[in-house]
Amino acid sequence: MKIVNVCSEAYPYVKTGGLGDVTYSLSKQLAKDNEVAIFLPLYSTIKNKLSDPKLVGNVDVHLSWRHEQCNVFYEKNNGINFYFIENRHYFEREGIYGFDDDGERFALFTQAVVKAMEAIKLVPDIIHIHDWQVGMLPALIKENKLEFYKNTKFVLTIHNSAFLGYLDKDALGNLYNLPTDIFYNGNVKLFDRVSTLRAAIHYCDKIVAVSPTNRNELLNNESSNGLDGPLRMREFDFTGILNGIDVDGFNPKTDKYITSNYDSSSIKNKIENKKLLCKKLGLSNENAPTFGVVTRVTWQKGMDLIFGSIALLVSRGANVVILGSGEQRYEAMMNELHSRFPTQVAVYIGYNDELAHLIYAGSDFFLMPSLFEPCGLGQMIAQRYGALPLVRRVGGLKDSVIGFDGTNLSSANGIAFDFYSLEAMHGTINYALDIFYEKKKEFNRLVINALMTDHSWQKSAQEYEMLYKSIINI
Ligand code: GLC
């Protein structure tokens, strides 16, 4: 099969969160038996990461009153064909999201991709789009009845339904050269505006949520951001497939970023990583239970519960290490907590691959009490490194972590609670610490269970492959 992914981020070129990991690692797995491509905007941050880009095409995109030229560059990486759409005005900026004209920037990208595949004669069996940024792509092709794509089918994965891609209805004409009929007939309309994600739900052949639990949440009015109605209309084409992680990139047995490699048979080596982590970050007690956090620092991730639990953790003798960046108020809190408890709380604002790996390897627990979490990757990476995830049972956290409840020692691989409240979080932390301090045998068994959990892409990629095969005509 020829599979083309269109998205706004993909590791190793550009990644702000799980989306970038998933587009890459899913493609890497599928590329073993298929021809797989990924289209990305050529952000300025990507330019110095390209190793041998070739100019393979040039397309002219029409945005209301003007034309924009885009070059198309290509290079192969890990078996995946990467194509980059270059447009200086829209993509050569500091950062990748958060501009007033994001809607326009990704409209240009979406239109350019549709033209680029034709220009380079890449006829896909499947176009797999991800999230709101490229949600109008199937509408563009289907509404314009483009002959070139007559055998192509479309799959949407919803990674994060909090971002709906809202536009004014005039944008249909201004940015996409599409008629407003598709607004009035409801195809692209959500709460009286255009939503590019809602459009993708209408025009794609199949829709995927990134975990089975998240699928159910999205069909439920309370947690769907308004998408439950449109999704219910497509219920039979809507499935949930749990993401995997890149088990080669995250492997404690071979990881070059950690000081002492280990697997389930050499788990005692893990302690050396905790020692190094503490030494590097100035944490005074290297035997203390250590709680790691690696995250986008945003409301979605349960930061209020984490920050509201620091005093408790410190009072019970634990270390806390937080790495991430995001909302300013939370970054300020990170700094403040570090100055209050300098020998027990360490923070790193920004992203640092090397330190992230050491946190996973050096932590006993990994905090992820998300408010909502379509899938979540941090908890799976933590399990792979034998750091017990302490999570709220929501979305993919519920599908990937079996919380220890005192009776399920043979299967539990983390600690979990239900209600989004400080009370529940504190109770769970106390429970986790009691196990750490007083029930060493149980604790060690849970760590082994976590380490042995299989989160490789193999199974999930196979589910995607079956989904693709169910809609193409070969
Ligand atoms: C988004 C979601 C996260 C998911 C990731 C990859 O970042 O918030 O839960 O794991 O996408 O699908």
Short mmCIF file of C-alpha atoms and ligand atoms in Angstrom, two decimals:
data_model
loop_
_atom_site.label_atom_id
_atom_site.label_comp_id
_atom_site.label_asym_id
_atom_site.label_seq_id
_atom_site.Cartn_x
_atom_site.Cartn_y
_atom_site.Cartn_z
CA MET A 1 0.00 0.00 0.00
CA LYS A 2 1.01 3.61 -0.56
CA ILE A 3 0.24 5.53 2.61
CA VAL A 4 0.71 9.28 2.88
CA ASN A 5 0.56 10.98 6.27
CA VAL A 6 -0.14 14.69 6.36
CA CYS A 7 0.47 16.43 9.66
CA SER A 8 2.00 19.41 11.40
CA GLU A 9 4.71 17.53 13.29
CA ALA A 10 6.83 14.40 13.05
CA TYR A 11 9.92 13.31 14.93
CA PRO A 12 12.90 13.57 14.30
CA TYR A 13 12.32 16.89 12.53
CA VAL A 14 9.71 18.64 14.64
CA LYS A 15 7.85 17.67 17.78
CA THR A 16 6.01 19.60 20.48
CA GLY A 17 4.22 16.58 21.94
CA GLY A 18 2.89 13.09 21.36
CA LEU A 19 1.58 13.88 17.88
CA GLY A 20 5.14 14.17 16.57
CA ASP A 21 6.15 10.88 18.17
CA VAL A 22 3.15 8.99 16.84
CA THR A 23 3.25 10.15 13.21
CA TYR A 24 6.88 9.05 13.13
CA SER A 25 6.81 5.78 15.02
CA LEU A 26 3.61 4.53 13.38
CA SER A 27 5.09 5.35 9.95
CA LYS A 28 8.34 3.64 10.82
CA GLN A 29 6.49 0.46 11.70
CA LEU A 30 4.23 0.58 8.62
CA ALA A 31 7.19 1.29 6.34
CA LYS A 32 8.43 -2.24 6.94
CA ASP A 33 5.74 -3.57 4.55
CA ASN A 34 4.41 -0.48 2.81
CA GLU A 35 5.48 2.64 0.98
CA VAL A 36 5.01 5.38 3.57
CA ALA A 37 5.39 9.14 3.22
CA ILE A 38 4.99 12.07 5.60
CA PHE A 39 4.31 15.64 4.45
CA LEU A 40 5.38 18.46 6.78
CA PRO A 41 5.71 22.23 6.52
CA LEU A 42 9.35 23.25 6.23
CA TYR A 43 9.55 25.22 9.49
CA SER A 44 12.80 27.12 9.96
CA THR A 45 13.71 24.81 12.87
CA ILE A 46 13.69 21.87 10.45
CA LYS A 47 16.16 23.38 8.01
CA ASN A 48 19.30 22.51 9.94
CA LYS A 49 18.06 18.98 10.62
CA LEU A 50 17.84 17.98 6.97
CA SER A 51 20.71 15.81 5.87
CA ASP A 52 20.36 15.58 2.11
CA PRO A 53 17.22 17.35 0.87
CA LYS A 54 16.40 17.29 -2.84
CA LEU A 55 14.15 19.80 -4.53
CA VAL A 56 11.49 17.65 -6.23
CA GLY A 57 8.79 20.09 -7.18
CA ASN A 58 7.23 23.49 -7.04
CA VAL A 59 3.56 24.32 -6.63
CA ASP A 60 1.49 27.45 -6.93
CA VAL A 61 -1.22 27.89 -4.29
CA HIS A 62 -4.14 30.21 -4.65
CA LEU A 63 -5.30 31.93 -1.42
CA SER A 64 -8.12 34.36 -2.19
CA TRP A 65 -6.47 37.39 -3.79
CA ARG A 66 -2.93 36.08 -4.07
CA HIS A 67 -0.71 33.28 -5.23
CA GLU A 68 1.97 31.72 -3.11
CA GLN A 69 4.82 29.63 -4.45
CA CYS A 70 5.97 26.59 -2.49
CA ASN A 71 8.99 24.42 -3.11
CA VAL A 72 8.76 20.74 -2.28
CA PHE A 73 11.83 19.07 -0.78
CA TYR A 74 12.37 15.39 -0.19
CA GLU A 75 14.59 13.13 1.87
CA LYS A 76 14.41 9.61 3.19
CA ASN A 77 14.78 8.91 6.90
CA ASN A 78 14.40 5.52 8.59
CA GLY A 79 12.56 4.04 5.62
CA ILE A 80 10.04 6.90 5.53
CA ASN A 81 9.77 9.30 2.55
CA PHE A 82 9.63 12.79 4.01
CA TYR A 83 8.34 15.70 1.92
CA PHE A 84 8.63 19.29 3.10
CA ILE A 85 6.57 22.20 1.86
CA GLU A 86 8.64 25.37 1.83
CA ASN A 87 7.06 28.79 2.08
CA ARG A 88 9.11 31.47 3.77
CA HIS A 89 6.28 33.82 4.60
CA TYR A 90 4.26 31.25 6.52
CA PHE A 91 6.81 28.85 7.94
CA GLU A 92 10.09 30.64 8.50
CA ARG A 93 9.21 31.95 11.93
CA GLU A 94 10.27 31.42 15.48
CA GLY A 95 8.14 28.49 16.78
CA ILE A 96 5.57 26.41 14.96
CA TYR A 97 2.14 27.26 16.45
CA GLY A 98 0.43 30.11 18.22
CA PHE A 99 0.33 32.74 15.47
CA ASP A 100 -2.78 34.80 14.69
CA ASP A 101 -2.78 33.44 11.16
CA ASP A 102 -2.39 29.72 12.05
CA GLY A 103 -5.64 28.95 10.21
CA GLU A 104 -4.24 30.57 7.08
CA ARG A 105 -0.81 28.96 7.46
CA PHE A 106 -2.21 25.46 7.60
CA ALA A 107 -4.68 26.21 4.82
CA LEU A 108 -1.72 27.03 2.62
CA PHE A 109 0.00 23.83 3.73
CA THR A 110 -3.09 21.69 3.11
CA GLN A 111 -3.64 23.13 -0.34
CA ALA A 112 0.05 22.81 -1.20
CA VAL A 113 0.11 19.13 -0.21
CA VAL A 114 -2.87 18.34 -2.47
CA LYS A 115 -1.04 19.97 -5.38
CA ALA A 116 2.36 18.55 -4.48
CA MET A 117 1.31 14.90 -4.65
CA GLU A 118 -0.02 15.52 -8.13
CA ALA A 119 3.12 17.42 -9.14
CA ILE A 120 5.39 14.59 -8.04
CA LYS A 121 2.97 11.91 -9.27
CA LEU A 122 2.58 10.24 -5.92
CA VAL A 123 -0.78 8.46 -6.10
CA PRO A 124 -1.69 7.34 -2.58
CA ASP A 125 -4.00 4.49 -1.66
CA ILE A 126 -4.49 6.12 1.72
CA ILE A 127 -4.12 9.68 2.86
CA HIS A 128 -3.92 9.64 6.63
CA ILE A 129 -4.48 13.06 8.18
CA HIS A 130 -3.82 14.02 11.78
CA ASP A 131 -5.69 16.67 13.81
CA TRP A 132 -7.21 20.01 12.84
CA GLN A 133 -4.34 21.54 10.91
CA VAL A 134 -4.96 19.46 7.81
CA GLY A 135 -8.62 18.61 8.41
CA MET A 136 -9.85 20.27 5.19
CA LEU A 137 -7.73 18.08 2.93
CA PRO A 138 -10.37 15.47 2.07
CA ALA A 139 -12.99 18.20 1.55
CA LEU A 140 -10.67 19.89 -0.94
CA ILE A 141 -10.22 16.69 -2.89
CA LYS A 142 -13.80 15.43 -2.70
CA GLU A 143 -15.59 18.75 -3.27
CA ASN A 144 -13.37 19.49 -6.28
CA LYS A 145 -13.75 15.89 -7.53
CA LEU A 146 -10.05 15.68 -8.29
CA GLU A 147 -9.52 12.91 -10.82
CA PHE A 148 -5.96 12.28 -9.67
CA TYR A 149 -7.22 11.02 -6.30
CA LYS A 150 -10.13 8.97 -7.59
CA ASN A 151 -8.91 5.78 -5.89
CA THR A 152 -7.60 7.37 -2.72
CA LYS A 153 -9.25 6.81 0.66
CA PHE A 154 -8.99 9.00 3.73
CA VAL A 155 -8.33 8.27 7.39
CA LEU A 156 -8.39 10.82 10.21
CA THR A 157 -6.72 10.28 13.56
CA ILE A 158 -7.93 12.63 16.29
CA HIS A 159 -5.00 13.13 18.66
CA ASN A 160 -6.47 16.01 20.56
CA SER A 161 -10.07 17.12 20.21
CA ALA A 162 -9.46 20.23 22.32
CA PHE A 163 -8.20 21.91 19.14
CA LEU A 164 -11.04 22.22 16.67
CA GLY A 165 -9.52 24.43 13.97
CA TYR A 166 -12.19 27.11 14.10
CA LEU A 167 -12.48 29.52 11.16
CA ASP A 168 -15.05 32.06 10.05
CA LYS A 169 -17.26 30.80 7.29
CA ASP A 170 -15.73 33.31 4.84
CA ALA A 171 -12.47 31.44 5.24
CA LEU A 172 -13.92 28.60 3.16
CA GLY A 173 -13.70 30.83 0.11
CA ASN A 174 -10.77 32.96 1.19
CA LEU A 175 -8.42 30.19 2.26
CA TYR A 176 -9.71 27.07 0.55
CA ASN A 177 -11.62 28.26 -2.55
CA LEU A 178 -14.55 26.16 -1.35
CA PRO A 179 -18.21 27.18 -1.56
CA THR A 180 -20.17 28.17 1.58
CA ASP A 181 -22.78 25.48 0.78
CA ILE A 182 -20.72 23.02 2.77
CA PHE A 183 -21.15 25.29 5.76
CA TYR A 184 -24.90 25.66 5.33
CA ASN A 185 -25.45 21.95 4.74
CA GLY A 186 -23.60 21.21 8.00
CA ASN A 187 -20.61 19.29 6.61
CA VAL A 188 -18.02 21.57 8.18
CA LYS A 189 -20.09 23.43 10.75
CA LEU A 190 -19.66 23.31 14.52
CA PHE A 191 -21.36 25.82 16.85
CA ASP A 192 -21.99 28.19 13.95
CA ARG A 193 -18.39 28.32 12.81
CA VAL A 194 -16.27 26.29 10.46
CA SER A 195 -14.22 23.62 12.26
CA THR A 196 -11.57 21.90 10.19
CA LEU A 197 -11.62 18.91 12.55
CA ARG A 198 -15.36 18.57 12.18
CA ALA A 199 -14.89 18.76 8.39
CA ALA A 200 -12.44 15.86 8.53
CA ILE A 201 -14.99 13.82 10.49
CA HIS A 202 -17.48 14.34 7.69
CA TYR A 203 -15.23 13.72 4.70
CA CYS A 204 -12.90 10.93 5.87
CA ASP A 205 -13.72 7.29 5.20
CA LYS A 206 -12.53 6.18 8.64
CA ILE A 207 -11.94 8.02 11.89
CA VAL A 208 -9.66 6.88 14.68
CA ALA A 209 -9.38 7.95 18.31
CA VAL A 210 -6.00 7.26 19.93
CA SER A 211 -7.44 4.90 22.55
CA PRO A 212 -10.65 2.88 22.90
CA THR A 213 -11.60 4.80 26.05
CA ASN A 214 -11.08 8.11 24.29
CA ARG A 215 -13.40 6.92 21.52
CA ASN A 216 -16.14 6.47 24.10
CA GLU A 217 -15.34 9.84 25.66
CA LEU A 218 -15.64 11.51 22.28
CA LEU A 219 -19.05 9.98 21.72
CA ASN A 220 -20.15 11.42 25.03
CA ASN A 221 -21.48 14.93 25.16
CA GLU A 222 -19.57 15.91 28.31
CA SER A 223 -16.08 15.35 27.00
CA SER A 224 -16.31 15.76 23.24
CA ASN A 225 -16.05 19.53 22.78
CA GLY A 226 -19.17 19.34 20.64
CA LEU A 227 -17.92 16.57 18.36
CA ASP A 228 -20.16 13.86 19.82
CA GLY A 229 -23.03 14.66 17.44
CA PRO A 230 -20.93 14.55 14.25
CA LEU A 231 -19.09 11.48 15.53
CA ARG A 232 -22.29 9.65 16.36
CA MET A 233 -23.34 10.11 12.74
CA ARG A 234 -20.14 8.26 11.80
CA GLU A 235 -20.17 5.84 14.71
CA PHE A 236 -19.70 2.74 12.54
CA ASP A 237 -16.62 4.19 10.86
CA PHE A 238 -15.13 5.37 14.14
CA THR A 239 -12.71 3.17 16.08
CA GLY A 240 -10.19 3.51 18.89
CA ILE A 241 -6.62 2.29 18.40
CA LEU A 242 -4.19 2.67 21.27
CA ASN A 243 -0.89 4.30 20.26
CA GLY A 244 2.37 2.49 20.79
CA ILE A 245 5.82 3.89 21.53
CA ASP A 246 9.11 3.60 19.68
CA VAL A 247 10.54 0.70 21.68
CA ASP A 248 13.95 1.01 19.98
CA GLY A 249 14.25 4.69 20.79
CA PHE A 250 13.10 4.04 24.36
CA ASN A 251 14.98 1.00 25.55
CA PRO A 252 16.66 0.91 28.99
CA LYS A 253 18.82 -1.98 27.81
CA THR A 254 20.56 0.05 25.09
CA ASP A 255 19.79 3.69 25.96
CA LYS A 256 22.91 5.83 25.50
CA TYR A 257 21.59 8.70 27.57
CA ILE A 258 21.53 6.76 30.83
CA THR A 259 24.48 5.73 32.93
CA SER A 260 23.55 2.14 33.71
CA ASN A 261 21.59 -0.04 31.28
CA TYR A 262 19.11 -2.62 32.54
CA ASP A 263 16.13 -4.81 31.77
CA SER A 264 13.79 -6.91 33.88
CA SER A 265 16.61 -9.31 34.79
CA SER A 266 19.03 -6.59 35.91
CA ILE A 267 16.64 -4.16 37.53
CA LYS A 268 19.04 -3.30 40.36
CA ASN A 269 21.16 -1.31 37.91
CA LYS A 270 18.32 1.19 37.74
CA ILE A 271 19.41 2.75 41.05
CA GLU A 272 22.61 4.08 39.44
CA ASN A 273 20.46 6.20 37.15
CA LYS A 274 18.61 7.62 40.13
CA LYS A 275 21.92 8.49 41.76
CA LEU A 276 23.13 10.29 38.66
CA LEU A 277 19.82 12.10 38.24
CA CYS A 278 19.96 13.35 41.84
CA LYS A 279 23.59 14.38 41.53
CA LYS A 280 23.00 16.24 38.26
CA LEU A 281 20.05 18.16 39.62
CA GLY A 282 21.24 18.83 43.16
CA LEU A 283 18.78 16.56 44.97
CA SER A 284 20.33 15.68 48.30
CA ASN A 285 18.86 12.26 49.11
CA GLU A 286 19.62 9.81 46.33
CA ASN A 287 17.77 6.98 48.07
CA ALA A 288 14.53 8.91 48.39
CA PRO A 289 11.48 7.81 46.36
CA THR A 290 11.75 9.88 43.21
CA PHE A 291 8.77 11.12 41.21
CA GLY A 292 9.38 12.15 37.59
CA VAL A 293 7.25 14.35 35.35
CA VAL A 294 7.97 14.85 31.64
CA THR A 295 5.22 16.78 29.97
CA ARG A 296 3.83 19.72 28.08
CA VAL A 297 3.16 22.00 31.03
CA THR A 298 -0.49 22.72 30.31
CA TRP A 299 -3.86 22.47 32.02
CA GLN A 300 -4.70 19.24 30.18
CA LYS A 301 -1.91 17.38 31.98
CA GLY A 302 -3.22 17.84 35.52
CA MET A 303 -0.57 20.38 36.50
CA ASP A 304 -2.83 21.75 39.25
CA LEU A 305 -2.91 18.35 40.90
CA ILE A 306 0.84 17.95 40.53
CA PHE A 307 1.72 21.37 41.95
CA GLY A 308 -0.89 20.91 44.68
CA SER A 309 0.87 17.72 45.80
CA ILE A 310 4.46 18.94 45.99
CA ALA A 311 4.29 19.93 49.66
CA LEU A 312 2.93 16.49 50.55
CA LEU A 313 5.61 14.72 48.53
CA VAL A 314 8.34 16.81 50.11
CA SER A 315 6.99 16.24 53.61
CA ARG A 316 7.07 12.51 53.03
CA GLY A 317 10.70 12.65 51.99
CA ALA A 318 10.29 12.27 48.23
CA ASN A 319 12.19 13.92 45.38
CA VAL A 320 10.32 15.47 42.46
CA VAL A 321 11.80 16.19 39.03
CA ILE A 322 9.74 18.10 36.46
CA LEU A 323 10.80 18.64 32.85
CA GLY A 324 8.69 20.52 30.35
CA SER A 325 7.53 23.81 28.98
CA GLY A 326 4.21 25.39 28.17
CA GLU A 327 1.93 27.81 29.97
CA GLN A 328 3.78 30.67 31.60
CA ARG A 329 1.93 30.57 34.92
CA TYR A 330 2.94 26.93 35.35
CA GLU A 331 6.54 27.58 34.36
CA ALA A 332 6.63 30.32 37.02
CA MET A 333 5.29 27.84 39.57
CA MET A 334 7.99 25.35 38.66
CA ASN A 335 10.68 27.92 39.42
CA GLU A 336 8.99 28.93 42.65
CA LEU A 337 8.71 25.35 43.89
CA HIS A 338 12.34 24.72 43.11
CA SER A 339 13.42 27.76 45.15
CA ARG A 340 11.22 26.68 48.06
CA PHE A 341 12.55 23.12 48.13
CA PRO A 342 15.91 23.24 46.32
CA THR A 343 17.20 19.90 47.60
CA GLN A 344 14.01 17.95 46.86
CA VAL A 345 12.40 19.59 43.82
CA ALA A 346 14.29 20.00 40.54
CA VAL A 347 12.86 21.60 37.41
CA TYR A 348 13.94 21.98 33.81
CA ILE A 349 11.96 24.37 31.64
CA GLY A 350 12.19 23.36 28.00
CA TYR A 351 12.76 20.04 26.30
CA ASN A 352 15.92 17.98 26.66
CA ASP A 353 15.96 14.47 25.25
CA GLU A 354 18.92 13.32 27.28
CA LEU A 355 17.52 14.51 30.60
CA ALA A 356 14.07 13.13 29.75
CA HIS A 357 15.55 9.65 29.29
CA LEU A 358 17.45 9.94 32.57
CA ILE A 359 14.26 10.99 34.36
CA TYR A 360 12.41 7.93 33.08
CA ALA A 361 15.31 5.69 34.07
CA GLY A 362 15.99 7.38 37.41
CA SER A 363 12.44 7.73 38.72
CA ASP A 364 10.52 5.29 40.90
CA PHE A 365 7.18 6.85 40.00
CA PHE A 366 5.95 8.92 37.07
CA LEU A 367 3.16 11.43 37.71
CA MET A 368 0.50 11.83 35.03
CA PRO A 369 -2.84 12.78 36.65
CA SER A 370 -4.28 14.27 33.45
CA LEU A 371 -7.58 16.11 33.27
CA PHE A 372 -8.03 14.51 29.85
CA GLU A 373 -5.63 12.34 27.91
CA PRO A 374 -6.60 10.97 24.50
CA CYS A 375 -3.75 8.45 24.72
CA GLY A 376 -0.64 9.69 26.49
CA LEU A 377 2.81 8.33 25.79
CA GLY A 378 4.71 9.34 28.93
CA GLN A 379 3.06 6.64 31.04
CA MET A 380 4.06 3.95 28.53
CA ILE A 381 7.64 5.18 28.30
CA ALA A 382 7.75 5.28 32.11
CA GLN A 383 6.58 1.67 32.26
CA ARG A 384 9.24 0.65 29.77
CA TYR A 385 11.84 2.13 32.15
CA GLY A 386 10.29 0.62 35.26
CA ALA A 387 9.02 3.92 36.67
CA LEU A 388 5.53 3.24 38.01
CA PRO A 389 3.02 5.58 36.42
CA LEU A 390 0.65 7.24 38.88
CA VAL A 391 -2.25 8.25 36.67
CA ARG A 392 -5.87 9.29 36.60
CA ARG A 393 -8.08 6.75 34.87
CA VAL A 394 -8.99 8.78 31.80
CA GLY A 395 -8.57 8.21 28.04
CA GLY A 396 -5.52 6.20 27.08
CA LEU A 397 -4.22 6.22 30.67
CA LYS A 398 -7.10 3.95 31.57
CA ASP A 399 -6.28 1.64 28.65
CA SER A 400 -2.56 1.37 29.32
CA VAL A 401 -2.17 1.35 33.12
CA ILE A 402 -3.55 -1.30 35.44
CA GLY A 403 -3.64 0.31 38.87
CA PHE A 404 -2.52 -1.75 41.85
CA ASP A 405 -5.37 -2.18 44.34
CA GLY A 406 -3.82 -4.62 46.78
CA THR A 407 -5.31 -7.69 45.09
CA ASN A 408 -3.91 -7.69 41.54
CA LEU A 409 -0.17 -7.92 42.06
CA SER A 410 0.32 -10.29 39.16
CA SER A 411 -1.10 -7.91 36.58
CA ALA A 412 -0.86 -4.34 37.97
CA ASN A 413 1.73 -2.09 36.32
CA GLY A 414 1.03 1.28 37.90
CA ILE A 415 -1.12 3.18 40.38
CA ALA A 416 -4.40 4.78 39.35
CA PHE A 417 -7.27 6.87 40.70
CA ASP A 418 -10.54 8.16 39.28
CA PHE A 419 -11.68 11.60 40.39
CA TYR A 420 -9.95 14.78 39.39
CA SER A 421 -9.44 16.16 42.89
CA LEU A 422 -6.53 16.96 45.16
CA GLU A 423 -8.02 14.68 47.78
CA ALA A 424 -7.89 11.68 45.45
CA MET A 425 -4.42 12.60 44.27
CA HIS A 426 -3.08 12.93 47.84
CA GLY A 427 -4.64 9.64 48.87
CA THR A 428 -3.03 7.95 45.89
CA ILE A 429 0.38 9.46 46.56
CA ASN A 430 0.23 8.30 50.16
CA TYR A 431 -0.76 4.84 49.00
CA ALA A 432 2.15 4.76 46.52
CA LEU A 433 4.64 5.92 49.15
CA ASP A 434 3.42 3.35 51.67
CA ILE A 435 4.15 0.64 49.13
CA PHE A 436 7.57 2.10 48.40
CA TYR A 437 8.56 2.44 52.05
CA GLU A 438 6.87 -0.56 53.62
CA LYS A 439 6.17 -3.19 50.97
CA LYS A 440 9.40 -3.48 49.06
CA LYS A 441 8.54 -6.88 47.60
CA GLU A 442 5.27 -5.69 46.16
CA PHE A 443 6.90 -2.53 44.87
CA ASN A 444 9.59 -4.50 43.05
CA ARG A 445 7.02 -6.80 41.50
CA LEU A 446 5.04 -3.84 40.19
CA VAL A 447 8.19 -2.39 38.67
CA ILE A 448 8.91 -5.67 36.88
CA ASN A 449 5.31 -5.86 35.64
CA ALA A 450 5.64 -2.33 34.27
CA LEU A 451 8.93 -3.12 32.56
CA MET A 452 7.49 -6.18 30.90
CA THR A 453 4.42 -4.40 29.51
CA ASP A 454 4.47 -4.49 25.71
CA HIS A 455 3.77 -1.09 24.17
CA SER A 456 5.43 -1.71 20.83
CA TRP A 457 3.67 -0.50 17.70
CA GLN A 458 3.38 -3.95 16.21
CA LYS A 459 -0.19 -4.63 17.30
CA SER A 460 -1.53 -1.11 16.80
CA ALA A 461 0.15 -0.67 13.41
CA GLN A 462 -1.47 -3.92 12.35
CA GLU A 463 -4.86 -2.55 13.38
CA TYR A 464 -4.21 0.54 11.25
CA GLU A 465 -3.16 -1.66 8.35
CA MET A 466 -6.37 -3.66 8.62
CA LEU A 467 -8.37 -0.48 8.72
CA TYR A 468 -6.67 0.81 5.56
CA LYS A 469 -7.22 -2.51 3.80
CA SER A 470 -10.90 -2.49 4.68
CA ILE A 471 -11.45 0.65 2.58
CA ILE A 472 -9.12 0.47 -0.40
CA ASN A 473 -10.07 -1.27 -3.64
CA ILE A 474 -7.23 -3.65 -4.34
C1 GLC B 1 -1.94 14.43 21.88
C2 GLC B 1 -2.72 13.91 23.10
C3 GLC B 1 -2.01 12.73 23.76
C4 GLC B 1 -1.65 11.68 22.69
C5 GLC B 1 -0.88 12.31 21.55
C6 GLC B 1 -0.56 11.31 20.46
O1 GLC B 1 -0.77 15.06 22.30
O2 GLC B 1 -2.90 14.95 24.05
O3 GLC B 1 -2.83 12.15 24.73
O4 GLC B 1 -0.88 10.67 23.27
O5 GLC B 1 -1.63 13.37 20.99
O6 GLC B 1 -1.68 10.69 19.91
#
